Structures are given as structure tokens and as C-alpha cells.
Amino acid sequence: MKINIFALALASLAVMLGSYSEGQAQFKGKKRKNGYNSRKPLDNPFLKSQWWLGFRAGANLTEADPQERYSGFSPINYTTEENQKEYGGFEQLGGHAGLEITYYHKGFSFSFQPNYRRQRFLYSNSFLWSDENDASNRLELNYDQDHQLDYIEFPLFVKYDFTQNTFRPFVQVGVYYAILTSANKSVEVSGADFASGDLGPFENEEVIIGAEDLFINSSIGVAGGIGASYDVQNTRLVFDVTYRYGLNNVTDVQNRFSENQLAGIGDALDDIHLRNISFTFGLLFPLRFISKKYDAIN
Amino acid sequence: MINRYVFGLCALFVVSACDISENEVEPSESFLRIYDNNTFNSSFTPIDVQQTTDGGYLILGGTRVEDSDFWGVYLMKVDEQGLFISEENLSTEYVSPAKSLMNINGTFYFMAMTDISWQANLFALNDSGRVSTITPLPGRFYPMYCEADGETIIAQTYNNGSKNTNLALISTEGNILNDANFTIGDGDDTEEPIVTHFTRTGRQLPFFAGKVDNGLYYFNGFYDFTLSTIFTDLSGNNEDGVVGRLQGFRDEDGMSSAIHLGAGRFAGSRFSNGDNYILPGVDVNVTRLTDIPTTETFEGNPFPELVRDAPVVVKQITVDERNVVLYGSNTQSGQIVLLAYSSETGQLLGTKYLGFSNPYQLASFNSTEDGGLVVLGNTAVAGRFARFCLFKLSIDELRGFTE
């Protein structure tokens, strides 16, 4: 399944670039033979196509979806659920920026949008040690762990524009493949140590550790979203909201325990799939001008 | 030009995506488990671990007892993924479990003593970690160490009344097959370190025992006021049954571990005034060692990375049909270190460190059925609660530092 989607992405990319080559040849051929404005403009299929190149940037929110849970602790006299991780849902703001190259033809577009993105997710868990004979013998610890995953992502979308006007709402679906470039996790420890005479909660300094070995390099998934573009002179402003649905476990299962510097506090990454909502603004430029009479927007 | 880019991009994707298909591991192959008890005052200390026929593990350890100076006997059974299954706490009556936990024909044995009378007992366990029989060993007190030798048990005990160390061959039914006493000598100079060893209020002394292929037995224990390595035929023909002796200096200088590799060759370690030295392969003529000081006999590789007077576990294991001498000990940075040496050449093959953030201390390790290694230790959860920890290394992880 994963490989099929991956293959589909590659095939789509090849088709898109193939179309580009064909379009270029057609363009050059027409130019040599008759000139591109020799036919009635609206009937000319060449004029129904356009290439766009531009920049994209935005913010994103990520949630980790645990598929199978793991813990470094195996409790003797309490249940594992008592200190199980609680995941935050789309809480930590990340960012992304990249390029977009889009081939448009008759309302449909193939869009390749390579980008560098930081995705963040968090979870927390709590531990309690107490003494039923002495209430002052009590220690509460809470661990809040924020994960930052930096990826170079290669998404490929198929878009459909609902209108052919200046303002164009669209939907897009696609696939993505991302390569991990770095990963960190930060841990905040808080709690209450009544046994040491503490009367209230304490909060320790945040600890940041490298976590690259805890995640595999690849992340693949499918994506879908909605958006709209607005043409301003010969440029196009784009805004879209896209949901990414990860299809593979991004945790490195072989290093789950052996390379985890937080194993001593019982931490072990679950098998997780990433879910992400991205809000993106883009500014696109046409790669060719159709005529002096007709501007670049088709 | 474009085709070249497309090809390069595709190649990059394919190579990078391989880690998705390879991102699988059996949960039983590699793990770390920390066995937490949320009772504030509970405290555990590990002794040894053995794999059971169902793929799980049996852990022998001790737990703090409120109304005794000694640590009570505590047993734990975990499954093949290291998840806790059951525990058995014998601490109300039996204390001070001694190294090791032995597997003899599928039954597990260990020694501990009765609280108050200090009578040594032999315990037999089933696969589930439940005690099946408890056999008192008459005239044996303070069990220091026991080791399986085929279907018999080499047992080292201490008699604080007659002030001697006893080495005995015991059947699995608890019958004494052969034994000898080794006189320590009068006085309290040796009594204090021995007692604090048992109460775990002082340094854990490196008691160990084994058998040489020429029929002699050896043990590391107190004899003639010093912590020495004694070679004996248990016949009593020689003085006190001593055939050879690597003499320490009180409890400040001596051997901290030793195993016999065959044909007069040993691997071990020694300590001297807190410093530690690894002896990955030394030839010893055990019958000509009488009263030779350990420090003059073996120099060894100094190992300042280890804690002072480090407890050292050394075993010969097989990795891919190769014999490897594997050392385990505790570093000053609070990690467990495993050092692999070639059995043939004594050359260091590699090292591996276990444990992050919390301090970890080694108790024991053993090979597993899947060719990996299980390492038992303890760690201080939240920096204060002493708990068992169990590392399972896969065969690939083991190969990574033994090749």
C-alpha cells in the first residue's frame, strides 16, 4: 500500500514533467511554424495551459496518532494506563516554506510543492509515588514532552479549479514524501515533592535533547485540502488549508529503547502516524505570457 | 537534463524510503524495562536473571525489609517482552539471596538464608518463578555465592561462629557431596566488611567461585584474613585444602572477577585501592600460586572509567559461533558498560553503554535463546527509587560491539 502510493507519486511527477516537455516542444514547434497567435486564441489548446512558479509559506499544526503504545516502565502494583501518554491534538504551531511549480490545463492542475517544514507534537504523562501510612511521603511528577520534527517534503497535488475567473476556489488531493532532516524533543518536568518538604508545585528547567535517532528518515502520506486563488495582474495569490494523513510509522522501532535518552523516566515512543493541518499562502508567477493581448492568466 | 533530475529524484526517494519497509522489530528482540512500584518506601536490588522456556525471564533480587537488617528475597517473572507478570516476596522469612540464579535441567535454583538463624537454604523454582522446594543446608550459613557445575552446585558460604569460608559441592536435592573449610582467622577485621556486604550497608564484595578443567575448584573469598582467590581440590590433603592462592590485601586489593577459559587460561579483573584493572586473558599455573600477591602477578589494563572497587561480571558467551569474553561493570557516569574481548587473543572487540539520564548499575547478564543478551541492573527512578531494570539486546545489537 505504502509503496503503491509512493509509486503513484513518482508516476504523477513523471507525467507532469513529461507534459512540460511536450508543452515546451509544442510551444517551440508552433513558434517555428506559425507563431503562437495564428489561431483563434480560445480554441488553441496551447492557450488553455500555463505553468506557474512561486513561493509558499505558512503555519501548521500536528497531532501524533498512536497506533501501538509502548512504555519503558512495566508497573508492578499499578496499571500501565495510570501513566500512559496523553497526546495533545493540533496544539503546537509549526511552520513551513517552499516552492510551488504548477502545470495548469483546462481547470486541472498538477502541482509540485517542495517545502521545508517543522512539525511539532506533544504528549504528557504523570507519575505518582505515595505511602499509604505516611501522607507526606508523596512525589508527583509530570512530564511534558514537545517534539520538533524537521522535514524536507515533496508533495504532489492534483487541483481542480471550480471557476475560471479571477477568484478561483479549488480543491486539491495528493501524496507526499518527506525526508527527516533533524529532530529534537524538549521535556519540562513539574510536580510536587511533599517528601522533601515542598508545599506546592515545582517546575524544573526545560531539557532539550537530540532525537534524530528516535525517528526514521521517511514519512509518506496522502493529503487533501481546499483553497482559493486570486489573480492580481500577472501574479496569483493562493491560500489553502490542507490536511496531511501520514501512512507510516515515523518512530524508529529499533532505537525505541536503545537510543532514547529519556528511557530512564520510562519514556518510549509509541508507534505513531502523523496528522497535520497546514495553512499556506502562496505567490505564483506565470512562466510564459500567452500574448500581448491576452495576459498570462488563463 | 530534466530526465536526469527526475532519475536522481526517484533514486533519492527509493533509497530513502527503504527505512519504512525495514522499520520493523519483534518487541521481544530489543527492549528496556524498568519495573516500577509506586509505593514510596519500596526498594529493590537485583541479583541475577535467567531466561525461562516460555521465552520470558525470571529475576532474582532483594527488597528492603522493615524489621530486618537484611534484604528479603524477591522474585519476579516477566514475559518475553519484559512485561511484568508476577512477583513473589519471601522477605518475611528468607533474606540475603546470593548470586547466582542457576538453571539446572530446566529447574532454577538459588541460595538465601533464614532471617535470624542465618541458616543457608537451597531454593528450587519452577518456570513461573514460584518456589517449589526449600531445602535447608545444615551447617551452612551466610550464602555468599553459588554457581552451577553440571548437575551440582558450587556453594560458597561463611560461618561467623568458626570464622571460616566454606566451599561445598551440593546436589540439587541439597545433599553435601564434598566440602572444605578455609580459616579466616579470629578478629573483627573481616567480620565488618562481610556483614556490611550482607546488609548492603557497605561495599558489595566480589565473591565468586568456579571450576577449573583440571578438576580443581576456585573461589574468591576471605582466607587467612585476606580476600583471596583460592584454588582447592576440596580433599583436605593440603593445608586447609588450599592448592594455590592469589593473595589479596585485606579487602583492599584482590580479584574482582574471574572465569576459567580452559587450559590454564583465565579472564578476570582485579581491584587495588579502588582502582580497577581488566585481565582479558591470562595464563595461570594454579598449583604454583601459593601466596603470590595478585598485584604482582597480573598487571592488567587500568580502567579508570569504572567506579571505585567496581563490581565486575565476566562471562564467556557465544556470538555467531565465536567465543567472546564479555565484561560488565558500572561507569562513573552512571551507565552500565559492556566490554567484549576476544577469547583467543584478549583483544578488545568493542564496548557498549547502557542507560541514560538516571544512574544505572549492573547486576548480571546472560545470553538468550535468540542469540541476544539480557542485562539486569538497577536504576534510581526519579533519582531516588531503586528499581530493577532489564535491557534486552538483539543479536544485531550484540554483534555491533563483539565483532
XYZ file of C-alpha atoms in Angstrom:
701
model
C 0.000 0.000 0.000
C 2.721 2.424 1.032
C 4.879 1.562 -1.908
C 1.920 1.868 -4.279
C 1.217 5.388 -3.154
C 4.863 6.203 -3.411
C 4.909 4.807 -6.932
C 1.818 6.814 -7.791
C 3.545 9.961 -6.650
C 6.541 9.260 -8.792
C 4.377 8.408 -11.776
C 2.444 11.636 -11.373
C 5.655 13.575 -11.177
C 6.932 11.927 -14.323
C 3.653 12.635 -16.144
C 3.767 16.236 -15.074
C 7.313 16.758 -16.220
C 6.587 14.817 -19.361
C 3.714 17.170 -20.076
C 6.031 20.054 -19.532
C 8.479 18.696 -22.081
C 5.669 18.073 -24.528
C 4.279 21.567 -23.963
C 7.662 23.079 -24.487
C 8.125 21.173 -27.707
C 4.666 22.173 -28.832
C 5.362 25.762 -27.933
C 8.631 25.789 -29.783
C 7.182 23.935 -32.738
C 4.252 26.352 -33.055
C 6.556 29.251 -32.798
C 8.761 27.988 -35.562
C 5.903 27.091 -37.821
C 3.146 29.625 -37.460
C 3.617 31.741 -34.368
C 1.542 31.142 -31.302
C -1.220 33.630 -32.087
C -2.064 32.400 -35.535
C -5.164 30.520 -34.426
C -8.190 31.843 -32.706
C -6.951 32.246 -29.134
C -9.674 30.472 -27.202
C -9.640 27.451 -29.466
C -5.939 26.999 -29.177
C -5.223 24.271 -26.584
C -1.844 25.843 -26.009
C -3.604 28.856 -24.551
C -5.504 26.689 -22.090
C -2.305 25.675 -20.361
C 0.003 27.536 -18.096
C 2.994 26.926 -15.858
C 3.216 28.672 -12.533
C 6.207 29.084 -10.285
C 6.213 30.731 -6.905
C 6.784 30.712 -3.191
C 4.691 29.269 -0.426
C 4.864 29.668 3.345
C 2.598 29.147 6.260
C 1.893 27.577 9.599
C 0.885 24.069 10.519
C -0.456 22.062 13.420
C 0.384 18.435 14.038
C -1.076 15.596 16.007
C 0.558 12.239 16.652
C -1.824 9.330 16.300
C -0.566 6.384 18.408
C -1.055 3.033 16.709
C 0.583 0.880 19.350
C 1.677 2.070 22.729
C 4.956 1.425 24.492
C 6.477 2.392 27.794
C 9.816 1.948 29.449
C 8.023 1.297 32.714
C 6.419 -2.010 33.459
C 4.475 -1.322 36.630
C 4.285 -3.904 39.377
C 1.458 -2.657 41.539
C -0.498 -0.316 39.294
C -1.818 -0.361 35.768
C 0.004 0.914 32.710
C -2.915 3.226 31.939
C -2.145 5.317 35.003
C 0.942 6.860 33.438
C 0.054 6.393 29.790
C 0.910 9.238 27.451
C -1.781 11.789 26.705
C -1.291 13.346 23.289
C -2.020 16.938 22.544
C -4.206 17.441 19.496
C -3.012 20.003 16.953
C -1.700 22.284 19.674
C 1.867 23.164 18.796
C 2.422 25.621 15.965
C 4.960 24.711 13.310
C 5.936 26.383 10.110
C 6.805 25.617 6.546
C 8.115 27.369 3.454
C 8.937 26.253 -0.025
C 8.348 26.456 -3.726
C 5.422 25.611 -5.936
C 5.559 24.645 -9.543
C 2.176 24.024 -11.109
C 1.050 22.953 -14.536
C -2.470 24.070 -15.343
C -4.658 22.670 -18.059
C -8.425 23.082 -18.528
C -9.269 23.577 -14.868
C -6.963 20.866 -13.578
C -3.508 21.427 -12.210
C -0.610 19.224 -11.265
C 1.254 20.946 -8.507
C 4.621 20.040 -7.050
C 5.259 21.872 -3.794
C 8.615 21.001 -2.232
C 9.000 22.614 1.152
C 10.927 22.642 4.364
C 8.622 22.147 7.301
C 8.779 21.900 11.039
C 6.088 19.787 12.629
C 5.563 19.704 16.353
C 3.544 17.419 18.539
C 3.465 16.852 22.249
C 2.416 14.391 24.862
C 2.496 14.322 28.601
C 2.329 11.750 31.334
C 2.280 11.726 35.093
C 3.714 9.570 37.831
C 2.886 9.290 41.485
C 4.674 7.595 44.352
C 2.979 7.595 47.717
C 2.894 5.898 51.085
C -0.431 4.854 52.482
C 0.990 5.030 56.016
C 2.517 8.476 55.677
C 0.835 11.108 53.547
C 3.958 13.255 53.482
C 5.782 10.533 51.582
C 4.454 11.597 48.235
C 6.066 12.570 44.951
C 4.185 13.718 41.878
C 5.974 14.168 38.578
C 4.569 15.443 35.301
C 6.493 15.235 32.069
C 5.509 17.434 29.123
C 7.392 16.456 26.009
C 7.422 18.603 22.895
C 8.757 17.014 19.704
C 10.077 19.032 16.770
C 10.495 17.184 13.506
C 12.059 18.986 10.558
C 11.327 17.540 7.148
C 12.043 18.345 3.537
C 8.760 17.396 1.949
C 7.929 16.604 -1.670
C 4.172 16.749 -2.102
C 2.407 16.328 -5.397
C -1.167 17.552 -5.766
C -3.894 17.416 -8.341
C -6.028 20.549 -8.146
C -9.365 21.355 -9.630
C -10.456 24.966 -10.032
C -14.208 25.403 -9.718
C -14.199 28.610 -11.746
C -12.116 30.161 -14.470
C -12.335 33.660 -13.047
C -10.035 35.923 -11.201
C -11.152 34.379 -7.951
C -10.867 30.614 -8.137
C -11.812 28.296 -5.296
C -10.217 24.913 -5.666
C -9.828 21.511 -4.082
C -6.651 19.506 -4.120
C -5.658 15.963 -3.304
C -2.243 14.467 -3.390
C 0.507 12.446 -1.873
C 3.688 13.408 -0.139
C 7.033 12.005 0.731
C 9.195 13.693 3.340
C 12.765 13.221 4.477
C 13.657 13.935 8.077
C 16.488 16.411 8.465
C 16.534 16.831 12.233
C 14.527 16.056 15.333
C 14.581 17.345 18.865
C 12.486 16.890 21.907
C 12.203 19.092 24.923
C 10.999 17.948 28.307
C 9.504 20.022 31.047
C 9.315 18.394 34.435
C 6.937 19.681 37.037
C 5.308 18.208 40.075
C 5.193 18.276 43.827
C 7.706 16.739 46.188
C 5.979 16.626 49.547
C 8.583 14.259 50.983
C 11.257 16.935 50.650
C 9.088 19.484 52.414
C 7.687 21.027 49.283
C 4.309 22.606 49.888
C 3.486 23.457 46.328
C 4.264 22.503 42.772
C 7.764 22.898 41.372
C 8.842 23.339 37.821
C 12.255 22.372 36.553
C 14.086 23.903 33.645
C 13.319 22.627 30.214
C 15.682 19.968 28.899
C 16.281 19.731 25.160
C 17.815 16.652 23.613
C 18.516 15.472 20.101
C 16.013 12.886 18.971
C 17.038 12.188 15.401
C 17.761 8.541 16.165
C 14.255 8.061 17.504
C 12.612 8.673 14.131
C 13.116 7.126 10.738
C 14.061 9.307 7.780
C 10.937 8.812 5.715
C 7.389 9.971 6.090
C 4.743 9.336 3.478
C 1.081 10.043 3.336
C -1.877 11.402 1.492
C -3.218 14.920 1.625
C -6.328 16.811 0.716
C -7.400 20.384 1.058
C -9.329 23.353 -0.116
C -8.226 26.792 -1.060
C -8.663 29.722 -3.356
C -6.542 31.772 -5.627
C -6.893 35.374 -6.640
C -5.266 36.832 -9.690
C -3.651 40.191 -9.337
C -2.361 41.466 -12.635
C 0.018 38.795 -13.809
C 0.510 37.144 -10.439
C -1.629 34.754 -8.470
C -2.194 34.793 -4.737
C -3.062 31.437 -3.240
C -4.325 30.361 0.133
C -5.082 26.780 1.045
C -5.794 24.622 4.050
C -4.521 21.101 3.634
C -4.813 18.046 5.831
C -1.992 15.527 5.728
C -2.641 11.960 6.773
C 0.545 10.024 7.483
C 0.568 6.430 6.391
C 3.720 5.108 8.001
C 5.075 4.765 11.495
C 7.671 7.504 11.872
C 9.140 6.056 15.066
C 12.384 4.151 14.633
C 11.360 0.944 16.349
C 14.900 -0.355 16.579
C 16.035 2.660 18.570
C 12.872 2.998 20.622
C 14.650 1.983 23.812
C 18.322 1.790 22.966
C 18.812 5.384 21.788
C 16.275 7.095 23.972
C 17.997 9.386 26.421
C 14.762 9.686 28.350
C 14.307 5.959 28.827
C 15.190 6.457 32.467
C 11.932 8.289 33.026
C 10.039 5.494 31.347
C 9.780 7.242 28.013
C 9.459 5.111 24.900
C 7.967 6.415 21.686
C 4.754 4.764 20.582
C 4.236 3.686 17.002
C 2.833 6.942 15.642
C 1.374 8.246 12.428
C 1.439 11.987 11.915
C -1.627 14.095 11.153
C -1.108 17.660 10.091
C -3.147 20.689 9.116
C -1.272 23.284 7.070
C -2.337 26.860 6.370
C -0.384 28.209 3.445
C -0.113 31.430 1.499
C 1.478 31.440 -1.919
C 2.516 33.923 -4.553
C 2.809 32.455 -8.041
C 4.192 33.835 -11.266
C 3.364 32.586 -14.730
C 6.208 31.070 -16.651
C 5.046 32.307 -20.007
C 2.955 35.085 -21.446
C 0.324 33.932 -23.826
C 0.152 37.097 -25.845
C 0.422 40.820 -25.652
C -3.304 40.975 -25.978
C -4.065 38.203 -23.552
C -2.143 38.385 -20.386
C -0.596 35.445 -18.591
C -3.716 34.463 -16.700
C -5.842 31.881 -18.427
C 18.526 17.442 -18.492
C 15.070 17.122 -16.925
C 15.189 13.369 -17.233
C 18.406 13.363 -15.292
C 16.782 15.318 -12.467
C 13.770 13.034 -12.456
C 16.001 9.990 -12.299
C 18.048 11.464 -9.465
C 14.940 12.415 -7.530
C 13.442 8.956 -7.966
C 16.680 7.325 -6.834
C 16.769 9.542 -3.760
C 13.189 8.628 -2.889
C 13.703 4.911 -3.326
C 16.869 4.837 -1.223
C 15.326 6.966 1.499
C 12.070 5.064 1.561
C 13.805 1.788 2.349
C 13.736 2.630 6.039
C 9.943 2.385 6.010
C 9.927 -1.231 4.951
C 12.819 -2.053 7.267
C 11.281 -0.317 10.272
C 10.193 -3.482 11.995
C 11.471 -5.332 15.012
C 9.983 -8.017 17.200
C 9.108 -6.426 20.553
C 10.905 -9.273 22.291
C 14.180 -8.679 20.434
C 15.174 -5.405 21.994
C 13.736 -3.501 24.918
C 14.374 -1.722 28.170
C 12.001 -2.214 31.054
C 12.030 -0.535 34.409
C 9.883 -2.315 36.971
C 8.260 0.415 38.950
C 6.414 0.103 42.220
C 4.588 3.262 43.243
C 4.996 2.618 46.959
C 7.220 5.386 48.212
C 9.289 3.302 50.615
C 9.747 0.223 48.486
C 13.242 -0.518 47.287
C 14.643 -3.352 45.214
C 18.072 -4.648 44.383
C 18.657 -7.119 41.554
C 20.833 -10.222 41.766
C 20.506 -12.324 38.610
C 18.310 -13.126 35.630
C 17.642 -16.294 33.641
C 15.516 -16.930 30.584
C 12.698 -19.429 31.022
C 11.457 -21.974 28.484
C 8.479 -19.767 27.525
C 10.852 -17.023 26.400
C 10.216 -14.917 29.480
C 12.641 -14.117 32.234
C 12.996 -14.944 35.885
C 14.573 -12.271 38.045
C 16.093 -12.883 41.450
C 16.531 -9.894 43.684
C 16.122 -8.446 47.104
C 13.714 -5.995 48.635
C 14.044 -3.870 51.694
C 12.558 -5.404 54.851
C 11.420 -3.066 57.592
C 12.170 -5.266 60.599
C 15.380 -6.874 59.412
C 18.919 -5.726 58.762
C 18.993 -7.845 55.640
C 17.287 -7.589 52.274
C 14.431 -10.014 51.735
C 14.213 -12.499 48.889
C 12.185 -11.163 45.984
C 11.352 -12.969 42.734
C 9.801 -11.605 39.589
C 8.546 -13.245 36.420
C 8.297 -11.208 33.220
C 7.257 -12.215 29.731
C 9.339 -12.350 26.556
C 8.803 -8.616 26.015
C 9.937 -7.914 29.531
C 6.471 -7.038 30.787
C 5.746 -7.803 34.412
C 3.714 -10.961 35.053
C 4.061 -11.858 38.723
C 6.149 -11.420 41.826
C 6.873 -13.485 44.903
C 8.066 -11.832 48.055
C 9.700 -14.224 50.545
C 11.145 -11.463 52.641
C 9.209 -12.230 55.813
C 11.328 -15.336 56.375
C 14.164 -15.534 53.880
C 16.794 -12.897 53.286
C 20.093 -12.184 51.532
C 19.744 -14.045 48.247
C 23.197 -14.888 46.901
C 24.446 -14.726 43.386
C 23.596 -16.668 41.186
C 20.279 -17.823 39.832
C 21.103 -21.218 38.319
C 19.347 -23.173 35.602
C 19.961 -26.892 36.069
C 17.983 -29.143 33.752
C 15.164 -26.626 33.415
C 14.746 -26.017 37.142
C 16.014 -22.813 38.656
C 17.943 -22.736 41.935
C 19.322 -20.099 44.219
C 20.511 -19.753 47.786
C 19.391 -17.465 50.556
C 19.396 -17.600 54.338
C 16.759 -17.707 57.011
C 16.377 -14.462 58.887
C 17.592 -14.553 62.498
C 19.253 -18.024 62.306
C 21.206 -17.193 59.117
C 20.788 -20.811 58.024
C 21.553 -21.226 54.314
C 18.795 -22.726 52.171
C 18.599 -24.002 48.633
C 15.506 -22.867 46.736
C 14.087 -24.559 43.657
C 11.808 -22.592 41.314
C 9.534 -23.592 38.512
C 9.280 -21.807 35.169
C 6.692 -19.422 36.565
C 9.019 -18.201 39.244
C 7.164 -19.941 42.034
C 9.155 -21.646 44.767
C 8.669 -25.403 44.558
C 11.027 -26.586 47.311
C 13.137 -25.010 50.048
C 15.922 -27.235 51.379
C 17.882 -26.190 54.471
C 21.623 -26.795 54.192
C 22.743 -27.956 57.641
C 25.845 -26.283 58.976
C 25.907 -23.704 56.165
C 25.344 -20.045 56.950
C 25.571 -16.756 55.136
C 25.425 -17.869 51.495
C 27.953 -15.791 49.564
C 27.866 -17.235 46.089
C 26.683 -20.278 44.191
C 27.397 -21.496 40.705
C 26.110 -24.422 38.686
C 28.658 -27.065 37.749
C 26.791 -29.509 35.564
C 24.133 -31.007 37.786
C 25.784 -29.964 41.022
C 26.126 -26.627 42.739
C 29.312 -24.987 43.937
C 28.316 -23.093 47.062
C 30.401 -20.612 48.992
C 29.194 -19.779 52.494
C 30.502 -18.043 55.579
C 30.400 -19.305 59.143
C 30.730 -16.382 61.519
C 30.921 -18.726 64.524
C 34.002 -20.659 63.440
C 35.217 -17.772 61.264
C 35.759 -19.709 58.114
C 34.722 -19.734 54.497
C 33.138 -22.953 53.330
C 33.188 -24.219 49.768
C 30.877 -27.137 49.087
C 29.571 -29.225 46.246
C 25.832 -29.634 46.712
C 23.335 -31.759 44.841
C 20.121 -30.196 43.655
C 18.404 -32.083 46.479
C 20.555 -30.224 48.975
C 22.959 -33.043 49.841
C 26.542 -32.031 50.601
C 28.735 -34.025 48.224
C 32.083 -32.564 49.193
C 33.303 -29.525 51.037
C 36.176 -27.818 52.787
C 36.548 -25.035 55.317
C 39.022 -22.220 54.858
C 40.053 -20.470 58.024
C 39.710 -16.717 58.022
C 41.193 -16.116 61.427
C 39.956 -14.509 64.607
C 39.130 -10.877 64.944
C 36.626 -8.389 63.623
C 38.689 -7.018 60.755
C 36.987 -9.291 58.262
C 33.673 -9.552 60.079
C 32.678 -5.969 59.408
C 33.092 -5.981 55.611
C 31.325 -9.331 55.406
C 28.357 -8.194 57.466
C 28.025 -4.880 55.647
C 28.140 -6.853 52.411
C 25.149 -8.891 53.551
C 23.207 -5.957 54.936
C 24.127 -3.914 51.848
C 25.168 -1.060 54.054
C 28.729 -1.253 52.776
C 30.649 -2.299 49.748
C 29.466 -5.349 47.825
C 32.382 -7.764 47.970
C 33.352 -9.726 44.865
C 32.600 -13.263 45.991
C 32.695 -15.801 43.177
C 33.504 -19.451 42.582
C 34.015 -21.913 39.745
C 35.748 -24.986 38.495
C 38.969 -25.446 36.530
C 39.153 -28.103 33.827
C 41.895 -29.944 35.729
C 39.384 -30.775 38.444
C 40.287 -28.014 40.892
C 37.744 -25.591 42.249
C 38.315 -21.953 42.990
C 36.599 -19.253 44.933
C 37.164 -15.638 45.805
C 36.590 -15.140 49.488
C 38.175 -14.499 52.812
C 41.007 -16.806 53.826
C 43.755 -16.067 56.295
C 42.481 -12.544 56.930
C 42.543 -11.534 53.293
C 40.198 -11.523 50.367
C 41.999 -14.000 48.106
C 41.360 -16.300 45.198
C 41.831 -19.849 46.412
C 42.298 -22.949 44.265
C 41.369 -26.155 46.013
C 40.798 -29.832 45.378
C 38.408 -29.986 48.335
C 40.350 -33.009 49.562
C 41.937 -31.585 52.640
C 45.264 -33.132 51.621
C 46.905 -29.750 51.510
C 46.797 -27.274 54.306
C 43.182 -26.209 54.621
C 42.644 -27.793 51.198
C 44.469 -24.916 49.504
C 46.336 -25.898 46.328
C 47.036 -22.406 45.044
C 46.335 -18.894 46.159
C 46.211 -15.464 44.622
C 46.665 -13.393 47.709
C 44.895 -10.116 48.132
C 45.494 -7.488 50.774
C 42.719 -7.408 53.349
C 39.689 -6.331 51.349
C 41.540 -3.522 49.608
C 43.339 -5.469 46.929
C 42.441 -8.641 45.065
C 40.455 -10.172 42.246
C 37.027 -8.746 41.440
C 36.039 -11.403 38.908
C 37.450 -14.474 37.173
C 36.328 -17.216 34.840
C 38.242 -20.153 33.534
C 38.543 -20.163 29.747
C 40.294 -23.541 29.524
C 43.841 -24.933 29.545
C 45.104 -22.758 32.368
C 43.759 -19.566 30.804
C 41.580 -17.175 32.757
C 39.786 -13.935 32.150
C 39.028 -11.648 35.028
C 39.616 -8.356 36.702
C 41.278 -7.083 39.820
C 40.986 -4.112 42.110
C 43.626 -2.283 44.077
C 42.833 0.527 46.474
C 39.792 1.464 44.466
C 41.383 1.210 41.017
C 40.204 -1.393 38.551
C 42.181 -3.479 36.063
C 40.833 -5.724 33.321
C 42.603 -9.030 32.676
C 41.073 -10.255 29.429
C 43.301 -13.296 29.080
C 45.983 -14.516 31.471
C 47.691 -17.876 31.833
C 47.731 -19.140 35.387
C 49.535 -22.145 36.812
C 47.076 -22.642 39.611
C 49.244 -25.068 41.584
C 52.187 -22.689 41.806
C 50.468 -19.590 43.044
C 50.752 -20.042 46.742
C 50.759 -16.699 48.478
C 51.612 -14.741 45.347
C 50.156 -11.233 45.620
C 47.581 -10.509 42.970
C 49.061 -7.134 42.073
C 52.458 -8.634 41.307
C 51.041 -11.484 39.288
C 48.741 -9.582 36.979
C 49.113 -6.041 35.830
C 46.093 -5.782 33.568
C 44.576 -2.863 31.706
C 43.723 0.025 34.018
C 40.148 1.135 33.695
C 39.636 4.491 35.403
C 36.243 4.874 33.762
C 34.759 2.478 36.292
C 33.584 3.404 39.755
C 35.930 2.677 42.642
C 36.168 -1.016 43.504
C 33.743 -1.672 40.674
C 31.680 -4.832 40.724
C 32.616 -6.721 37.582
C 30.681 -9.516 35.899
C 32.637 -11.553 33.388
C 31.250 -14.406 31.307
C 32.200 -16.206 28.151
C 29.373 -16.081 25.640
C 28.963 -17.305 22.102
C 28.114 -14.860 19.329
C 27.684 -16.394 15.881
C 29.697 -19.430 16.994
C 32.536 -17.219 18.211
C 33.614 -17.222 21.842
C 33.639 -13.762 23.328
C 34.656 -12.758 26.836
C 32.123 -10.197 27.943
C 32.714 -7.894 30.886
C 30.078 -5.766 32.506
C 30.518 -3.070 35.103
C 29.475 0.387 36.256
C 30.925 3.638 34.982
C 31.438 6.793 36.938
C 28.948 8.484 34.648
C 26.199 6.209 35.932
C 25.978 3.873 32.969
C 26.424 0.158 32.566
C 29.340 -0.655 30.294
C 29.804 -3.909 28.419
C 33.273 -4.687 27.083
C 33.785 -7.507 24.618
C 37.167 -9.200 24.289
C 38.343 -11.971 22.033
C 38.649 -15.234 23.957
C 41.636 -16.249 21.877
C 43.694 -13.080 21.784
C 42.374 -10.974 24.631
C 41.898 -8.102 22.189
C 39.160 -5.582 22.854
C 36.416 -6.014 20.262
C 34.065 -3.265 21.290
C 32.138 -1.575 24.055
C 28.524 -0.711 24.622
C 26.986 1.627 27.151
C 23.532 1.130 28.561
C 21.344 3.666 30.274
C 20.688 7.383 30.049
C 19.603 10.140 32.434
C 19.161 8.035 35.586
C 22.130 6.201 37.143
C 22.255 2.512 36.243
C 24.168 -0.293 37.933
C 24.833 -3.764 36.645
C 23.726 -6.905 38.436
C 24.164 -9.648 35.853
C 23.775 -10.626 32.212
C 23.108 -13.818 30.311
C 22.736 -14.999 26.735
C 19.242 -15.543 25.382
C 17.727 -18.177 23.120
C 17.553 -15.794 20.153
C 21.293 -15.149 20.341
C 20.891 -11.814 22.087
C 21.762 -10.710 25.568
C 19.690 -9.842 28.606
C 21.216 -7.445 31.118
C 19.813 -6.984 34.594
C 20.565 -3.892 36.593
C 19.052 -1.381 38.874
C 18.257 2.260 38.401
C 17.054 5.101 40.558
C 13.665 6.109 39.191
C 13.043 9.812 39.707
C 16.548 9.879 41.124
C 15.534 8.122 44.295
C 13.532 4.903 43.936
C 15.723 1.813 43.483
C 14.098 -0.415 40.865
C 15.041 -3.336 38.655
C 15.792 -2.589 35.036
C 16.115 -5.133 32.263
C 17.863 -4.476 28.957
C 17.343 -6.904 26.122
C 19.834 -6.590 23.279
C 19.056 -8.180 19.945
C 21.597 -10.352 18.176
C 22.327 -7.431 15.848
C 22.974 -5.110 18.762
C 25.252 -7.738 20.296
C 27.120 -8.210 17.036
C 27.565 -4.463 16.877
C 30.188 -4.464 19.621
C 31.522 -8.013 19.600
C 32.793 -8.254 16.040
